[in-house]
């Protein structure tokens, strides 16, 4: 299998350019990629160091490394472009088109946007994370009127990470409520949930997968047994259907996908200014 | 101020293409952008609906909406390209270059990578989130030998969200340890921290900013007072210097930036396969 070095170069965090680059290279199964993160490349010296690393990777492999870059400074971009690499310069390519479209130059400064946490929404996202932690796993159900969304599901079906992601990415106040093994609550929603039925969204997970996940934590327990997992999920499905709560099977989805599918299904957060 | 509609279109979550598009349009201060998220656009019908929305935005404003797309299907991309829009088609532009470079076509399938949570690392990230929650705010210090990183700081300096981000984005087991108002621990690190000194990283924050943040939670309290905030930060700086713990002033940084700067300073997670 051929090997190829890949550099993700940014004058900021590099999170976005890495996501772009990784989704592109994931299209090529037959290449083994060696990733190099290069965030905060914002001085001549740092750019020179990266150029040396690119040159070194080229010398060692006799193939040109891929370089995905979101550097804004034109001179720094030029320095990298002169290195022996396949240069994918996202700012150059798209910024020029936008400048033509708007008939004016871009600001040309870094740090205009803080990626996942843009500065204007910073505090609301921190507060949303606090809200998630204060309303995790059935805590403070009396306060559900302040929630944007309430996620329901059994233990280990992905509720907490999904809520944290919704808070960090979208600033949403997401609570979560667990249904436990032999909980009478299965038969109906409690009063706090009933009042906020429109905010509820359910998760289910294939019993086999739930069994595997739980077995890693508590091997050979009743909690992790196939019979228990199957029973919990079956009862939960009955509840969702009976209470007309929309739900999603999370088995084959990442947290990011679960979160965005919930928003799409609820029609939330699709338009913004 | 001119207005412009922007569509972020993806056959997957759309998180990455939105981050790319937002960082580009943030370069243009003089335009007011109206964002439209269009994730999971993976059928002819859904593409037609988006094309209609693009047409409608064009008809209403008589300017072409910007469309940032990461759709892979060639026919779907063609349908959007024929709409009245400024089409920034990241897959077409870069995938062709990579195909030339590797001398073979990309797989052409969606869902190759789940963005922040790629499938192979999925469980380790969930476990890292669990670790953060189990080692938040000074919990379970006896278990610090299992941590990748231990974040130190006063209340409300951003420790918990930073740890959660490190877990979700990088799969790191990040613990955090608070220093409280009149804590004797200020004078030295406790035994559990001393054993793991190499994993420690400190946060500080400008006393004025700390005062503002705390005042939102507990107005007019001693906890939020300027004197208290200044004293806590001063004592903390003495400790960091004395114990030779690297630290960062988080005042003007997003969580994403704090997290990536810590990794850069510690030389962590910069190379991966």
PDB file of N, CA, C and O in Angstrom, chain B residues 148-185:
ATOM      1  N   UNK B 148      -4.768  11.681  30.217  1.00  0.00           N
ATOM      2  CA  UNK B 148      -3.788  12.182  29.247  1.00  0.00           C
ATOM      3  C   UNK B 148      -3.337  13.592  29.617  1.00  0.00           C
ATOM      4  O   UNK B 148      -2.226  14.010  29.265  1.00  0.00           O
ATOM      5  N   UNK B 149      -4.206  14.318  30.291  1.00  0.00           N
ATOM      6  CA  UNK B 149      -3.973  15.732  30.567  1.00  0.00           C
ATOM      7  C   UNK B 149      -4.796  16.110  31.794  1.00  0.00           C
ATOM      8  O   UNK B 149      -5.897  15.595  31.986  1.00  0.00           O
ATOM      9  N   UNK B 150      -4.227  17.005  32.624  1.00  0.00           N
ATOM     10  CA  UNK B 150      -4.977  17.505  33.789  1.00  0.00           C
ATOM     11  C   UNK B 150      -4.959  19.027  33.723  1.00  0.00           C
ATOM     12  O   UNK B 150      -3.890  19.651  33.753  1.00  0.00           O
ATOM     13  N   UNK B 151      -6.142  19.592  33.605  1.00  0.00           N
ATOM     14  CA  UNK B 151      -6.264  21.035  33.465  1.00  0.00           C
ATOM     15  C   UNK B 151      -6.534  21.658  34.833  1.00  0.00           C
ATOM     16  O   UNK B 151      -7.439  21.222  35.549  1.00  0.00           O
ATOM     17  N   UNK B 152      -5.728  22.670  35.179  1.00  0.00           N
ATOM     18  CA  UNK B 152      -5.875  23.345  36.464  1.00  0.00           C
ATOM     19  C   UNK B 152      -6.439  24.747  36.253  1.00  0.00           C
ATOM     20  O   UNK B 152      -6.176  25.375  35.227  1.00  0.00           O
ATOM     21  N   UNK B 153      -7.182  25.249  37.244  1.00  0.00           N
ATOM     22  CA  UNK B 153      -7.656  26.625  37.141  1.00  0.00           C
ATOM     23  C   UNK B 153      -8.716  26.928  38.183  1.00  0.00           C
ATOM     24  O   UNK B 153      -9.188  26.023  38.877  1.00  0.00           O
ATOM     25  N   UNK B 154      -9.096  28.200  38.256  1.00  0.00           N
ATOM     26  CA  UNK B 154     -10.141  28.605  39.201  1.00  0.00           C
ATOM     27  C   UNK B 154     -11.509  28.349  38.581  1.00  0.00           C
ATOM     28  O   UNK B 154     -11.634  28.072  37.385  1.00  0.00           O
ATOM     29  N   UNK B 155     -12.536  28.485  39.403  1.00  0.00           N
ATOM     30  CA  UNK B 155     -13.908  28.315  38.955  1.00  0.00           C
ATOM     31  C   UNK B 155     -14.253  29.301  37.846  1.00  0.00           C
ATOM     32  O   UNK B 155     -13.965  30.481  37.953  1.00  0.00           O
ATOM     33  N   UNK B 156     -14.857  28.838  36.765  1.00  0.00           N
ATOM     34  CA  UNK B 156     -15.323  29.644  35.629  1.00  0.00           C
ATOM     35  C   UNK B 156     -14.195  30.142  34.734  1.00  0.00           C
ATOM     36  O   UNK B 156     -14.335  31.166  34.078  1.00  0.00           O
ATOM     37  N   UNK B 157     -13.101  29.394  34.681  1.00  0.00           N
ATOM     38  CA  UNK B 157     -12.047  29.804  33.751  1.00  0.00           C
ATOM     39  C   UNK B 157     -12.059  28.945  32.479  1.00  0.00           C
ATOM     40  O   UNK B 157     -11.186  29.080  31.627  1.00  0.00           O
ATOM     41  N   UNK B 158     -13.052  28.057  32.340  1.00  0.00           N
ATOM     42  CA  UNK B 158     -13.224  27.318  31.084  1.00  0.00           C
ATOM     43  C   UNK B 158     -12.698  25.887  31.110  1.00  0.00           C
ATOM     44  O   UNK B 158     -12.560  25.261  30.061  1.00  0.00           O
ATOM     45  N   UNK B 159     -12.411  25.349  32.303  1.00  0.00           N
ATOM     46  CA  UNK B 159     -11.817  24.018  32.385  1.00  0.00           C
ATOM     47  C   UNK B 159     -12.720  22.924  31.810  1.00  0.00           C
ATOM     48  O   UNK B 159     -12.273  22.115  30.989  1.00  0.00           O
ATOM     49  N   UNK B 160     -13.968  22.883  32.259  1.00  0.00           N
ATOM     50  CA  UNK B 160     -14.843  21.771  31.866  1.00  0.00           C
ATOM     51  C   UNK B 160     -15.134  21.750  30.359  1.00  0.00           C
ATOM     52  O   UNK B 160     -14.939  20.709  29.711  1.00  0.00           O
ATOM     53  N   UNK B 161     -15.572  22.850  29.758  1.00  0.00           N
ATOM     54  CA  UNK B 161     -15.805  22.792  28.303  1.00  0.00           C
ATOM     55  C   UNK B 161     -14.542  22.451  27.525  1.00  0.00           C
ATOM     56  O   UNK B 161     -14.606  21.723  26.524  1.00  0.00           O
ATOM     57  N   UNK B 162     -13.387  22.941  27.981  1.00  0.00           N
ATOM     58  CA  UNK B 162     -12.140  22.611  27.282  1.00  0.00           C
ATOM     59  C   UNK B 162     -11.872  21.110  27.348  1.00  0.00           C
ATOM     60  O   UNK B 162     -11.511  20.484  26.340  1.00  0.00           O
ATOM     61  N   UNK B 163     -12.065  20.522  28.521  1.00  0.00           N
ATOM     62  CA  UNK B 163     -11.856  19.074  28.662  1.00  0.00           C
ATOM     63  C   UNK B 163     -12.830  18.292  27.779  1.00  0.00           C
ATOM     64  O   UNK B 163     -12.444  17.306  27.134  1.00  0.00           O
ATOM     65  N   UNK B 164     -14.085  18.719  27.733  1.00  0.00           N
ATOM     66  CA  UNK B 164     -15.075  18.024  26.902  1.00  0.00           C
ATOM     67  C   UNK B 164     -14.699  18.118  25.428  1.00  0.00           C
ATOM     68  O   UNK B 164     -14.822  17.159  24.674  1.00  0.00           O
ATOM     69  N   UNK B 165     -14.222  19.279  25.034  1.00  0.00           N
ATOM     70  CA  UNK B 165     -13.818  19.448  23.636  1.00  0.00           C
ATOM     71  C   UNK B 165     -12.612  18.560  23.306  1.00  0.00           C
ATOM     72  O   UNK B 165     -12.570  17.915  22.259  1.00  0.00           O
ATOM     73  N   UNK B 166     -11.638  18.512  24.196  1.00  0.00           N
ATOM     74  CA  UNK B 166     -10.469  17.650  23.982  1.00  0.00           C
ATOM     75  C   UNK B 166     -10.884  16.187  23.844  1.00  0.00           C
ATOM     76  O   UNK B 166     -10.310  15.432  23.060  1.00  0.00           O
ATOM     77  N   UNK B 167     -11.901  15.795  24.605  1.00  0.00           N
ATOM     78  CA  UNK B 167     -12.389  14.412  24.542  1.00  0.00           C
ATOM     79  C   UNK B 167     -13.121  14.155  23.232  1.00  0.00           C
ATOM     80  O   UNK B 167     -12.868  13.165  22.545  1.00  0.00           O
ATOM     81  N   UNK B 168     -14.003  15.055  22.840  1.00  0.00           N
ATOM     82  CA  UNK B 168     -14.837  14.810  21.666  1.00  0.00           C
ATOM     83  C   UNK B 168     -14.042  14.961  20.378  1.00  0.00           C
ATOM     84  O   UNK B 168     -14.235  14.213  19.430  1.00  0.00           O
ATOM     85  N   UNK B 169     -13.154  15.934  20.339  1.00  0.00           N
ATOM     86  CA  UNK B 169     -12.416  16.197  19.098  1.00  0.00           C
ATOM     87  C   UNK B 169     -11.194  15.289  18.961  1.00  0.00           C
ATOM     88  O   UNK B 169     -10.889  14.822  17.875  1.00  0.00           O
ATOM     89  N   UNK B 170     -10.494  15.070  20.065  1.00  0.00           N
ATOM     90  CA  UNK B 170      -9.209  14.372  19.967  1.00  0.00           C
ATOM     91  C   UNK B 170      -9.174  13.037  20.731  1.00  0.00           C
ATOM     92  O   UNK B 170      -8.145  12.371  20.745  1.00  0.00           O
ATOM     93  N   UNK B 171     -10.281  12.686  21.381  1.00  0.00           N
ATOM     94  CA  UNK B 171     -10.311  11.425  22.121  1.00  0.00           C
ATOM     95  C   UNK B 171      -9.405  11.409  23.338  1.00  0.00           C
ATOM     96  O   UNK B 171      -8.996  10.348  23.800  1.00  0.00           O
ATOM     97  N   UNK B 172      -9.090  12.596  23.882  1.00  0.00           N
ATOM     98  CA  UNK B 172      -8.175  12.664  25.021  1.00  0.00           C
ATOM     99  C   UNK B 172      -8.919  12.568  26.349  1.00  0.00           C
ATOM    100  O   UNK B 172      -9.994  13.139  26.522  1.00  0.00           O
ATOM    101  N   UNK B 173      -8.291  11.850  27.273  1.00  0.00           N
ATOM    102  CA  UNK B 173      -8.849  11.740  28.621  1.00  0.00           C
ATOM    103  C   UNK B 173      -8.355  12.904  29.453  1.00  0.00           C
ATOM    104  O   UNK B 173      -7.250  12.882  29.973  1.00  0.00           O
ATOM    105  N   UNK B 174      -9.175  13.916  29.537  1.00  0.00           N
ATOM    106  CA  UNK B 174      -8.768  15.159  30.186  1.00  0.00           C
ATOM    107  C   UNK B 174      -9.503  15.330  31.509  1.00  0.00           C
ATOM    108  O   UNK B 174     -10.730  15.377  31.542  1.00  0.00           O
ATOM    109  N   UNK B 175      -8.733  15.385  32.585  1.00  0.00           N
ATOM    110  CA  UNK B 175      -9.291  15.649  33.910  1.00  0.00           C
ATOM    111  C   UNK B 175      -9.170  17.144  34.195  1.00  0.00           C
ATOM    112  O   UNK B 175      -8.380  17.837  33.553  1.00  0.00           O
ATOM    113  N   UNK B 176      -9.959  17.640  35.130  1.00  0.00           N
ATOM    114  CA  UNK B 176      -9.712  19.018  35.564  1.00  0.00           C
ATOM    115  C   UNK B 176      -9.839  19.178  37.060  1.00  0.00           C
ATOM    116  O   UNK B 176     -10.609  18.475  37.720  1.00  0.00           O
ATOM    117  N   UNK B 177      -9.025  20.080  37.579  1.00  0.00           N
ATOM    118  CA  UNK B 177      -8.877  20.244  39.020  1.00  0.00           C
ATOM    119  C   UNK B 177      -9.036  21.726  39.359  1.00  0.00           C
ATOM    120  O   UNK B 177      -8.312  22.564  38.825  1.00  0.00           O
ATOM    121  N   UNK B 178      -9.993  22.042  40.227  1.00  0.00           N
ATOM    122  CA  UNK B 178     -10.262  23.447  40.544  1.00  0.00           C
ATOM    123  C   UNK B 178      -9.481  23.919  41.765  1.00  0.00           C
ATOM    124  O   UNK B 178      -9.245  23.149  42.699  1.00  0.00           O
ATOM    125  N   UNK B 179      -9.080  25.160  41.737  1.00  0.00           N
ATOM    126  CA  UNK B 179      -8.574  25.780  42.956  1.00  0.00           C
ATOM    127  C   UNK B 179      -9.655  26.708  43.488  1.00  0.00           C
ATOM    128  O   UNK B 179     -10.166  27.561  42.752  1.00  0.00           O
ATOM    129  N   UNK B 180     -10.028  26.512  44.735  1.00  0.00           N
ATOM    130  CA  UNK B 180     -11.152  27.271  45.292  1.00  0.00           C
ATOM    131  C   UNK B 180     -10.648  28.390  46.183  1.00  0.00           C
ATOM    132  O   UNK B 180      -9.467  28.450  46.525  1.00  0.00           O
ATOM    133  N   UNK B 181     -11.592  29.242  46.539  1.00  0.00           N
ATOM    134  CA  UNK B 181     -11.309  30.550  47.116  1.00  0.00           C
ATOM    135  C   UNK B 181     -10.135  30.601  48.099  1.00  0.00           C
ATOM    136  O   UNK B 181      -9.168  31.326  47.894  1.00  0.00           O
ATOM    137  N   UNK B 182     -10.253  29.831  49.147  1.00  0.00           N
ATOM    138  CA  UNK B 182      -9.238  30.000  50.174  1.00  0.00           C
ATOM    139  C   UNK B 182      -8.630  28.638  50.481  1.00  0.00           C
ATOM    140  O   UNK B 182      -8.591  28.189  51.622  1.00  0.00           O
ATOM    141  N   UNK B 183      -8.198  28.064  49.424  1.00  0.00           N
ATOM    142  CA  UNK B 183      -7.768  26.682  49.458  1.00  0.00           C
ATOM    143  C   UNK B 183      -6.289  26.629  49.834  1.00  0.00           C
ATOM    144  O   UNK B 183      -5.455  27.279  49.237  1.00  0.00           O
ATOM    145  N   UNK B 184      -5.976  25.818  50.789  1.00  0.00           N
ATOM    146  CA  UNK B 184      -4.568  25.684  51.166  1.00  0.00           C
ATOM    147  C   UNK B 184      -3.748  25.059  50.044  1.00  0.00           C
ATOM    148  O   UNK B 184      -2.540  25.209  49.973  1.00  0.00           O
ATOM    149  N   UNK B 185      -4.469  24.342  49.187  1.00  0.00           N
ATOM    150  CA  UNK B 185      -3.774  23.687  48.073  1.00  0.00           C
ATOM    151  C   UNK B 185      -3.035  24.678  47.184  1.00  0.00           C
ATOM    152  O   UNK B 185      -2.166  24.316  46.425  1.00  0.00           O
TER     153      UNK B 185
END
